[in-house]
Coordinates of C-alpha atoms and ligand atoms in Angstrom, one line a residue:
X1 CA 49.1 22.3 -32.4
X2 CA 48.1 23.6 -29.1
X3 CA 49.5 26.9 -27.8
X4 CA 51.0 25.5 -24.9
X5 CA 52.8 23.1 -27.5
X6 CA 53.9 25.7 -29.5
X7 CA 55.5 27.9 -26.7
X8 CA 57.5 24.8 -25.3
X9 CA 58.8 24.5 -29.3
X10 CA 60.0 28.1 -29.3
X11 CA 61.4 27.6 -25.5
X12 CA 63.0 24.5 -26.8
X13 CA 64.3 26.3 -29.9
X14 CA 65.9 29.1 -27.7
X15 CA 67.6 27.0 -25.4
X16 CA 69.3 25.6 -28.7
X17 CA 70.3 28.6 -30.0
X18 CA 71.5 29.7 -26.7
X19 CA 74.3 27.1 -26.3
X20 CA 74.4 26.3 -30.2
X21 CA 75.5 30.1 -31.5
X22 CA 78.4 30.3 -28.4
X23 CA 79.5 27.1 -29.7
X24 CA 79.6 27.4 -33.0
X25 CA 82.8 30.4 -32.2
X26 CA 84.7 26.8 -31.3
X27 CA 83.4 24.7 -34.4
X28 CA 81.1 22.7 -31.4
X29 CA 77.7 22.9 -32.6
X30 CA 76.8 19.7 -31.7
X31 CA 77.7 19.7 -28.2
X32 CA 76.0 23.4 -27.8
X33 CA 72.4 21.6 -29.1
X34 CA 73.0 18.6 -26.4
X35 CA 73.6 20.9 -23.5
X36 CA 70.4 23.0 -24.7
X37 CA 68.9 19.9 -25.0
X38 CA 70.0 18.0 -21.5
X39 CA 69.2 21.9 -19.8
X40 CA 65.4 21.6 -21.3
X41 CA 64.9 17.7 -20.1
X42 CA 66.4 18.8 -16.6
X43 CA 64.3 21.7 -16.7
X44 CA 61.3 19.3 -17.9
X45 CA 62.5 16.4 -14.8
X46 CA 62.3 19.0 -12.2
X47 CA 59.0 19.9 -12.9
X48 CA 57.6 16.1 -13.2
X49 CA 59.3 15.9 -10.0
X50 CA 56.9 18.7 -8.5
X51 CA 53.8 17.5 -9.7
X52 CA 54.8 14.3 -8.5
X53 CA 55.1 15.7 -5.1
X54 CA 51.7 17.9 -5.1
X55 CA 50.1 14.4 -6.3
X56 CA 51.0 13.0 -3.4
X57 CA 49.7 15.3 -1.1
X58 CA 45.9 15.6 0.3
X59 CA 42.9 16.3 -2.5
X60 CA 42.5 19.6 -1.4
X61 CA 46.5 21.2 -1.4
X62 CA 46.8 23.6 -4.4
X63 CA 49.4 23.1 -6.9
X64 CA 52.6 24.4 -6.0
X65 CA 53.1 28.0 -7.5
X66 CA 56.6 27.1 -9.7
X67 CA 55.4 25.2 -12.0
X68 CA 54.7 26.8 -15.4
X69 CA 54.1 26.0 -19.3
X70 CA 52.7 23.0 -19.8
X71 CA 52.8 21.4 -16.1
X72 CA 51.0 24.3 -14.6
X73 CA 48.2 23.4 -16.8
X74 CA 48.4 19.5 -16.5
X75 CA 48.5 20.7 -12.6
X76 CA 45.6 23.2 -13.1
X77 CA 43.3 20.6 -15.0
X78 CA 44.1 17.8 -12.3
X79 CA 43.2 19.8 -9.4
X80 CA 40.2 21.1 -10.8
X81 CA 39.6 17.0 -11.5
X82 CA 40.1 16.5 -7.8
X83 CA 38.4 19.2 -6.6
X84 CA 34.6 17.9 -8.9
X85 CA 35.9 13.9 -7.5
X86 CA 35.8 15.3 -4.1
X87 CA 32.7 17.2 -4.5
X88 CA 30.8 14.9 -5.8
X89 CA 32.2 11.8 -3.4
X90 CA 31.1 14.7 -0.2
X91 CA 27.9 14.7 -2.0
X92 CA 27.5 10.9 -2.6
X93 CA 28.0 10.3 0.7
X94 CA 25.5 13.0 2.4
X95 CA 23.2 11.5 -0.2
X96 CA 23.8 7.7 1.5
X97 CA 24.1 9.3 5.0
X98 CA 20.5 10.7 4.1
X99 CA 19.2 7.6 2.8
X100 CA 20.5 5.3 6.1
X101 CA 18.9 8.0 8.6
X102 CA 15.5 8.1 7.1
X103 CA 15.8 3.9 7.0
X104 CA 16.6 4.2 10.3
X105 CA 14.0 6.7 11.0
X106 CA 11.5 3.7 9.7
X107 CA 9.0 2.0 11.6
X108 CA 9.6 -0.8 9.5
X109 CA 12.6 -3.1 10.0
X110 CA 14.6 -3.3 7.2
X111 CA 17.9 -5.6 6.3
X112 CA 20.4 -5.7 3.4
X113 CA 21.4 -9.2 3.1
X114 CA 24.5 -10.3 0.6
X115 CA 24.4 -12.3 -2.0
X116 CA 26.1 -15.2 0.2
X117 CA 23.0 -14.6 2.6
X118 CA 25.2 -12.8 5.5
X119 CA 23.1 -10.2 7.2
X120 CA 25.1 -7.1 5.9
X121 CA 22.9 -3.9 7.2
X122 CA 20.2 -3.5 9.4
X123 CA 18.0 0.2 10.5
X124 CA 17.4 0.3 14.6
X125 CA 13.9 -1.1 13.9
X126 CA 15.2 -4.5 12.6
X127 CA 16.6 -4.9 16.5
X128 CA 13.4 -4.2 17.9
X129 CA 11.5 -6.5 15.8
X130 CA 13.9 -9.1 14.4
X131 CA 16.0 -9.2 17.0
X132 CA 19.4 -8.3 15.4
X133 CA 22.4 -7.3 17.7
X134 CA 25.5 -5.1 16.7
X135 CA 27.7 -8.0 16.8
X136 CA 25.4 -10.1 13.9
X137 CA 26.7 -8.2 11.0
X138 CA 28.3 -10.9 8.8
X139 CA 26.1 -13.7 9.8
X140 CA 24.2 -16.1 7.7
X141 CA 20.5 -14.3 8.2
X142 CA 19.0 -18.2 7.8
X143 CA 21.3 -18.7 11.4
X144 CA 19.8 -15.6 12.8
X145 CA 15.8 -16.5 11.2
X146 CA 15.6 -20.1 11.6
X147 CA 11.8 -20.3 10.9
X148 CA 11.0 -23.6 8.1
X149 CA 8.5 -21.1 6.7
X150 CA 10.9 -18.3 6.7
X151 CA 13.8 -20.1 4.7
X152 CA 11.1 -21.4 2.7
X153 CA 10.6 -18.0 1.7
X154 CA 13.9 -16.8 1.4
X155 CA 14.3 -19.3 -1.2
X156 CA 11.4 -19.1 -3.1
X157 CA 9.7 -15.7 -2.3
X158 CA 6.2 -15.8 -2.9
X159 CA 4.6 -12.2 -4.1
X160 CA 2.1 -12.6 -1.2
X161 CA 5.1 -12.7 1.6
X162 CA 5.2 -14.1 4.7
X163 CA 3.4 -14.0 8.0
X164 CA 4.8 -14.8 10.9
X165 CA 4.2 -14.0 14.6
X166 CA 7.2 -12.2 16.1
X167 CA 9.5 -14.4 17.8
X168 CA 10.8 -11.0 20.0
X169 CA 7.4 -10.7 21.5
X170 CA 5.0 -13.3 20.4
X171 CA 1.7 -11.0 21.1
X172 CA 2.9 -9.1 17.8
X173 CA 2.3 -10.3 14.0
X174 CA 5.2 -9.4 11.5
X175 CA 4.7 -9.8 7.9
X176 CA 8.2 -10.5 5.6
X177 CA 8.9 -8.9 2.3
X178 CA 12.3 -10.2 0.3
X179 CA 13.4 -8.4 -2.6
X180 CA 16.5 -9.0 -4.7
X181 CA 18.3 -6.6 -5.9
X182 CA 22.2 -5.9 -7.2
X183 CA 23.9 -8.9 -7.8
X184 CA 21.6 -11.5 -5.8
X185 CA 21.4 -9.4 -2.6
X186 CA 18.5 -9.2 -0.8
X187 CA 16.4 -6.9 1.0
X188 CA 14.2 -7.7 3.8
X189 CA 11.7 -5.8 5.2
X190 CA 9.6 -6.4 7.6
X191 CA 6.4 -4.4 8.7
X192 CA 4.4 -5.0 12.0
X193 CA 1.0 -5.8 11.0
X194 CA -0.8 -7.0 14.8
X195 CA -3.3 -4.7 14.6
X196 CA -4.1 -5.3 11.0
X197 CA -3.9 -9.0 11.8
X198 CA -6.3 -8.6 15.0
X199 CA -9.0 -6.8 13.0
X200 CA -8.5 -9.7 10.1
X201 CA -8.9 -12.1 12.9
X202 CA -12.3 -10.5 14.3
X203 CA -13.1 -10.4 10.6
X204 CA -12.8 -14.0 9.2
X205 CA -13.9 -15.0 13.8
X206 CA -17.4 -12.9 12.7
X207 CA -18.2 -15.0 9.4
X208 CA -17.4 -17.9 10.9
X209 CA -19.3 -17.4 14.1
X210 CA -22.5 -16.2 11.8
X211 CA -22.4 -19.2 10.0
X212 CA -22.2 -21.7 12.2
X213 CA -25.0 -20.2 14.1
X214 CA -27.1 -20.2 10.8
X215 CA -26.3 -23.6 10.0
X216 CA -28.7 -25.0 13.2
X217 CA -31.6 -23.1 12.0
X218 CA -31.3 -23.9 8.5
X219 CA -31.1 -27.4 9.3
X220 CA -34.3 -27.3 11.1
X221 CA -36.0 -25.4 7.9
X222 CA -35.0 -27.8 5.2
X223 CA -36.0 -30.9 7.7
X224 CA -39.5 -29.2 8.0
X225 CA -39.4 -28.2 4.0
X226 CA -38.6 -32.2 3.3
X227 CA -41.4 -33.4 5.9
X228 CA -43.9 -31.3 3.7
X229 CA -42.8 -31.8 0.6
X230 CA -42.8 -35.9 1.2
X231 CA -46.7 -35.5 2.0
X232 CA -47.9 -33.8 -1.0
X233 CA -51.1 -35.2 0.3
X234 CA -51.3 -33.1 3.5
X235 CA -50.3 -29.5 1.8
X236 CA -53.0 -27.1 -0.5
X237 CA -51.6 -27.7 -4.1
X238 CA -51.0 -24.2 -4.6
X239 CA -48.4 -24.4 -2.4
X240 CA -46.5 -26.9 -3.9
X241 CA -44.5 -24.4 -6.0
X242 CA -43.8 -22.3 -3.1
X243 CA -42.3 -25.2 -1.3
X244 CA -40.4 -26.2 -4.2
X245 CA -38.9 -22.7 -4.5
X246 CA -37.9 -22.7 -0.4
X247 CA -36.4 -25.8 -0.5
X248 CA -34.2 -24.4 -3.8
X249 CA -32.9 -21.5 -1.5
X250 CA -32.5 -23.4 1.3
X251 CA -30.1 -25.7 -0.3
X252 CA -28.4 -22.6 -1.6
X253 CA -28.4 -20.8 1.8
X254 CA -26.7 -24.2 3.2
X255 CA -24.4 -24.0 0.1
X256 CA -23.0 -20.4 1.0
X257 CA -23.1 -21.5 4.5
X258 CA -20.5 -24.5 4.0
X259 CA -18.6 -22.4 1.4
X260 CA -18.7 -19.6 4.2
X261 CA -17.0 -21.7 6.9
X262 CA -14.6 -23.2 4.6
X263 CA -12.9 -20.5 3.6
X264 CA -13.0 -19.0 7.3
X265 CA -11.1 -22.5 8.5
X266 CA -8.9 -22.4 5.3
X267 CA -8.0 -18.5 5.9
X268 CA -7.6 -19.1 10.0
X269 CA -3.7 -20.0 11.0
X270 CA -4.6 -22.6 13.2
X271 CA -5.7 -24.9 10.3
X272 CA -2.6 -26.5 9.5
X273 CA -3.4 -30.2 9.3
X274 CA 0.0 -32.1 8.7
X275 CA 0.4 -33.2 4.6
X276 CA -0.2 -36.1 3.3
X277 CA 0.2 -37.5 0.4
X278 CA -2.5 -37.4 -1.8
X279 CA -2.7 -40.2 -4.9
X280 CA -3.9 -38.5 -7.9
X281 CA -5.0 -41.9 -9.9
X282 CA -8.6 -42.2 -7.4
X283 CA -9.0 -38.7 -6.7
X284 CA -9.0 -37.8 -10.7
X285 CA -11.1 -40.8 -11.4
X286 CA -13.9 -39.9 -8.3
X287 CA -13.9 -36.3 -10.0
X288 CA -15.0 -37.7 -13.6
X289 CA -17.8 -39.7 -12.1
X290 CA -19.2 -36.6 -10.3
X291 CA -18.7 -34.2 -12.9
X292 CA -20.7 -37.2 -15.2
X293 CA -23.3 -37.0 -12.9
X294 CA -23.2 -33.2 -11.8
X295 CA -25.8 -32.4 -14.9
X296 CA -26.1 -35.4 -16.8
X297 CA -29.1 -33.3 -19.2
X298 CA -26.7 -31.3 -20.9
X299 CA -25.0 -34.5 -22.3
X300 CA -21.4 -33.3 -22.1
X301 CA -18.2 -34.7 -23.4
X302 CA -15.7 -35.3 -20.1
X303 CA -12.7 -36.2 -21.2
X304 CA -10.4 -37.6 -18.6
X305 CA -6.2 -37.1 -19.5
X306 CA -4.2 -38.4 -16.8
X307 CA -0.5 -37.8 -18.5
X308 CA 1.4 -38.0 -15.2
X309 CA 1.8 -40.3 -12.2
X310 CA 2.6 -38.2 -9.4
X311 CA 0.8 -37.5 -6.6
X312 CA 0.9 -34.4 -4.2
X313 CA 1.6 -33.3 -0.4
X314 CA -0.9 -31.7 1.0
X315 CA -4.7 -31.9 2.9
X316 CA -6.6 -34.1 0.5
X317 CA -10.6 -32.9 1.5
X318 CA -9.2 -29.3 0.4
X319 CA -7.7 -30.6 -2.9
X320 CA -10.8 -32.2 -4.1
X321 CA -13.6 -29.3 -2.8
X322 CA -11.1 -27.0 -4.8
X323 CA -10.5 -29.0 -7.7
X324 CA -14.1 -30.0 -7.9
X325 CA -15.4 -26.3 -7.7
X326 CA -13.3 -26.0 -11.1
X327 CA -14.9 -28.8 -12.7
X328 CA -18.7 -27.9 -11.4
X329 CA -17.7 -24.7 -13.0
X330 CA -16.8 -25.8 -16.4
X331 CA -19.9 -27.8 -16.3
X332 CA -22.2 -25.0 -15.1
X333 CA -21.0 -22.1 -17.9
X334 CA -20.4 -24.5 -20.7
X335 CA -23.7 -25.1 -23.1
X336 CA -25.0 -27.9 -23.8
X337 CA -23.0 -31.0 -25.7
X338 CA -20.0 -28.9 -25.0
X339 CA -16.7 -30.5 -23.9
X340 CA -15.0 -30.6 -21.1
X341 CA -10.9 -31.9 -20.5
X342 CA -9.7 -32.5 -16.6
X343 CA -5.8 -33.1 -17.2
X344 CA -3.2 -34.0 -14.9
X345 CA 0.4 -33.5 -16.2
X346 CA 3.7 -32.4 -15.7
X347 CA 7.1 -30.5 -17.3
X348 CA 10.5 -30.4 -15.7
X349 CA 9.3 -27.6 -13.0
X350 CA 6.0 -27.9 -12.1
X351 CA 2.4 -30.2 -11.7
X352 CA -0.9 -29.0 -13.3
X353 CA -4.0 -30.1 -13.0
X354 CA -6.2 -28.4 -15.4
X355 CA -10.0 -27.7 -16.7
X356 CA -10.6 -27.0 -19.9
X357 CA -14.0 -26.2 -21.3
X358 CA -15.6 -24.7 -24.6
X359 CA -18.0 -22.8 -22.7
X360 CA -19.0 -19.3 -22.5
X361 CA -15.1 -17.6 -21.3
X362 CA -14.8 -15.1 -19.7
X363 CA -13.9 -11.5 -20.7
X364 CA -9.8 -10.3 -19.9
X365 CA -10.7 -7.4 -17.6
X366 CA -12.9 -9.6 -15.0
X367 CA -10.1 -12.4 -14.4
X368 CA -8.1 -10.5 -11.6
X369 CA -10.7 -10.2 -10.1
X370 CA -12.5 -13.8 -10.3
X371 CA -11.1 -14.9 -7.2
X372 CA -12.7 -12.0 -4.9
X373 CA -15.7 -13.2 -2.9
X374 CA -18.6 -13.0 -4.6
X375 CA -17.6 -11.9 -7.8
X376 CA -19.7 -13.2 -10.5
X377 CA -18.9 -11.7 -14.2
X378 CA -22.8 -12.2 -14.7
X379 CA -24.8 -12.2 -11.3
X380 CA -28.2 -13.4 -12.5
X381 CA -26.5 -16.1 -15.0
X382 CA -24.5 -17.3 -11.6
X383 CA -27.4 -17.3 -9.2
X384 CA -29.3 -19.6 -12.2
X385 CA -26.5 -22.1 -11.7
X386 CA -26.6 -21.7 -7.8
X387 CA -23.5 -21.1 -7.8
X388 CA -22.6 -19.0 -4.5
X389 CA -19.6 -16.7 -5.7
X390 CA -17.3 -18.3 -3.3
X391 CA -15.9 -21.6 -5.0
X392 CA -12.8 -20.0 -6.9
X393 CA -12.2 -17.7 -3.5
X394 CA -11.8 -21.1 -2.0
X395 CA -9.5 -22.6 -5.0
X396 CA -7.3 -19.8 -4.4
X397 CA -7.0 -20.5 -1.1
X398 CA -6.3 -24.0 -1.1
X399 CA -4.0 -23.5 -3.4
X400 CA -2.3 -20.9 -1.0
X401 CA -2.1 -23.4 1.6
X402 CA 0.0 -26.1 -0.8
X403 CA 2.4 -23.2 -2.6
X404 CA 0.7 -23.6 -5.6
X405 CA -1.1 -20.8 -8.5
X406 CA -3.9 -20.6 -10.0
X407 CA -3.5 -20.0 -14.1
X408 CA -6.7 -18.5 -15.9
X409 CA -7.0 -18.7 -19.7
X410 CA -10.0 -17.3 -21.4
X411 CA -11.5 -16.3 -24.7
X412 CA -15.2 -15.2 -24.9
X413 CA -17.2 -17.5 -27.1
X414 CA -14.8 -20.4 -27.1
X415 CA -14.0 -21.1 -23.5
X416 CA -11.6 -21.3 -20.7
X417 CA -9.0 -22.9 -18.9
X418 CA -8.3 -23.0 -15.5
X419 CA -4.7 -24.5 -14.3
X420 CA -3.7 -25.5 -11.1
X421 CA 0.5 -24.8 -11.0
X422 CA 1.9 -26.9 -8.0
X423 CA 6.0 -26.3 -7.7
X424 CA 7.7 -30.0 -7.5
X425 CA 8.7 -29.3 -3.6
X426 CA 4.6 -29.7 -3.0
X427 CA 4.2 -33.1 -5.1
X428 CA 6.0 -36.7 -5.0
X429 CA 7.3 -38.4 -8.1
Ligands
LIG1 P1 -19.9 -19.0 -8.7 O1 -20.4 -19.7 -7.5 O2 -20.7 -17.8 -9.1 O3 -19.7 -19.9 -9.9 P2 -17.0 -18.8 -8.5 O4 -16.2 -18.1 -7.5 O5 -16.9 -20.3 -8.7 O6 -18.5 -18.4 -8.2 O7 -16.8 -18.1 -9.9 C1 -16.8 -16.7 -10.0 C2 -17.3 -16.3 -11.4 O8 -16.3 -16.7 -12.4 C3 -18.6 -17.0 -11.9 O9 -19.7 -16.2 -11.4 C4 -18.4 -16.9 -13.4 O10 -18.9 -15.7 -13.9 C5 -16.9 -17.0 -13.6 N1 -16.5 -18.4 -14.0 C6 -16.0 -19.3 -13.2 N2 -15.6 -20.4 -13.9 C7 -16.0 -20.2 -15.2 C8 -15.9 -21.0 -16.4 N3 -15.4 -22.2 -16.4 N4 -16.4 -20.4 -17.5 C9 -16.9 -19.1 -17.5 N5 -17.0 -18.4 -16.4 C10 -16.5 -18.9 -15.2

């Protein structure tokens, strides 16, 4: 038993005796203990009372000075209570006060968007950049962005994010970032990236420009290089080998060339030719009579497994240069009377087309990085096999362009296995 407890016991017990011993003179012991009794509950009431009062009043108002015995330290432990609540609610909210200056302070525009998709907050650079207004706090944020690649994005955010030219003032390049957080709220964030984008642009404009001026030279090389070599006759036969070896690297040379200004017209924004629909039956077939006759010496097993019927939505001459760099691939690092599987299938979410090959693999630290240009994970092995280090920068990016992944399985020794993931919004049943 507490102090406090045992003070109000001994109060209680004196009020008893107080009107108990007078009573007992008139033989009226039992009324003396209910009036000590009734005195301590009033006593008790009125104090409640107080307290009650104090509650009421404003955090900071100290407890009233009668109170004593038990209520002054009920009163005492509440307003110290009150006090730490108050505290650290003043210190909560300089915290968030804190935290929505420096967001304002932000170049970047950010945007807290609910979980019903009604634009909630937004920092001073989300005006200048999206647009927002004081009075569009509530609104859906798909009323206020009404880009299709936008909401495409909002409902299915991509890691890569969004680009997007601004729609405040076109000249400038934005570049979207959604994140969800709490219970399905989303934040958006939005970073201005023209300059970025201008010196991409001057970039990818360079390679292309530097190819396409090769490609007139080299064409008049390998015409020359065939004219010789079809009159053996005419030449010194010691430079038939010579002539062999120039016409090798030329055809390369044209090879990195074409691979060069494909992935400068795949990575440019312009190219957006509208989708089609591309049937999967003659476009799988056409691939296992190329890959047959890619490198017919090494006498490999192609299987074909066409285990779905659907087709896709998209530009068809990209789907087959990147699907047919996977296949050249499996042929060109798998050995000899190896095997080789091209599947096309399906499971409730997605479409995959796949190669599988026993071949050499490839080791787990060089796979992020297989779809950089010109990374080879042997250089000499990959200029052997004329490959130019572009083809699976170029599967990447085709896949880019139809929403799709690209899956990479390895295992040194035994082979690999390269999957193309297309979502079902980017392929017809
Ligand atoms: P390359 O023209 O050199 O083949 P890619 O971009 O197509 O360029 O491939 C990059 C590298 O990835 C290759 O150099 C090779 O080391 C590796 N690679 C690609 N496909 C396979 C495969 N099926 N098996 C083993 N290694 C592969």
């Amino acid at each position: 038993m507490t102090l406090l407890l045992r003070r109000q016991l001994f109060f209680l017990l004196q009020l008893l005796a107080v009107f108990a011993i007078p009573a007992a003179f008139f033989n009226l012991v039992g009324l003396g203990l209910f009036l000590g009794l009734l005195v301590f509950v009033i006593i008790h009431l009125q104090r409640l009372h107080h307290l009650h009062v104090w509650l009421k009043k404003p955090p900071g108002e100290p407890p009233p000075d009668h109170l004593s015995g038990i209520w002054e330290d009920i009163a005492d432990t509440v307003y110290r209570l009150r006090r730490n609540e108050d505290s650290a609610r003043t210190n909560l909210l300089g915290i968030i006060a804190r935290a929505r200056t420096s967001i304002s302070a932000l170049e970047e525009a950010v945007a807290m968007v609910d979980s019903h998709g009604a634009l909630e907050w937004w920092n001073p650079a989300a005006e200048r950049l999206l647009g927002f207004k004081p009075g569009d706090a509530g609104k859906p944020v798909l009323n206020l962005i009404r880009d299709p690649s936008f909401i495409r994005q909002y409902q299915h955010p991509t890691p890569e994010g969004l680009k997007l030219p601004s729609w405040v003032s076109p000249d400038r390049f934005l570049q979207f970032e959604l994140t969800r957080f709490g219970h399905n709220d989303r934040l958006l964030i939005a970073y201005d990236i023209t300059r970025l984008n201008q010196l991409e642009q001057i970039r990818t404009d360079f390679v292309a420009n530097v190819s396409h001026e090769l490609r007139t030279p080299l064409t008049v090389l390998s015409g020359y290089l065939e004219t010789l070599s079809d009159n053996p006759d005419e030449m010194p036969p010691r430079w038939g080998r010579a002539l062999k070896q120039m016409q090798q690297q030329a055809v390369r040379m044209t090879n990195l060339v074409n691979d060069l200004l494909l992935l400068s017209r795949l990575e440019s924004d312009g190219h957006k030719s509208a989708p089609k629909t591309v049937f999967m039956a003659p476009l799988l077939e056409q691939l296992r009579t190329e890959a047959q006759a890619y490198d017919p010496d090494k006498e490999h097993r192609i299987v074909l497994q066409v285990e779905s019927a659907a087709n896709l939505v998209g530009t068809e001459a990209d789907l087959r240069s990147a699907f047919s760099n996977l296949v050249t691939n499996a042929i060109k690092y798998t050995p000899p009377r190896g095997e080789i599987f091209i599947r096309w299938h399906e499971d409730g979410q997605n479409r995959y087309f796949s190669v599988r090959d026993s071949g050499i693999g490839i080791e787990a630290r060089h796979i992020p990085r297989l779809t950089e240009r010109f990374y080879r994970v042997d250089a000499a092995r990959s200029s052997a096999t004329g490959g130019t280090g572009l083809g699976l920068a170029i599967v990447k990016h085709v896949l880019l362009q139809h929403r799709a992944m690209l899956n990479i399985e390895s295992t040194p020794g035994k082979g690999s296995t390269f999957s193309c993931v297309f979502p079902e919004s980017t392929s017809e049943s």
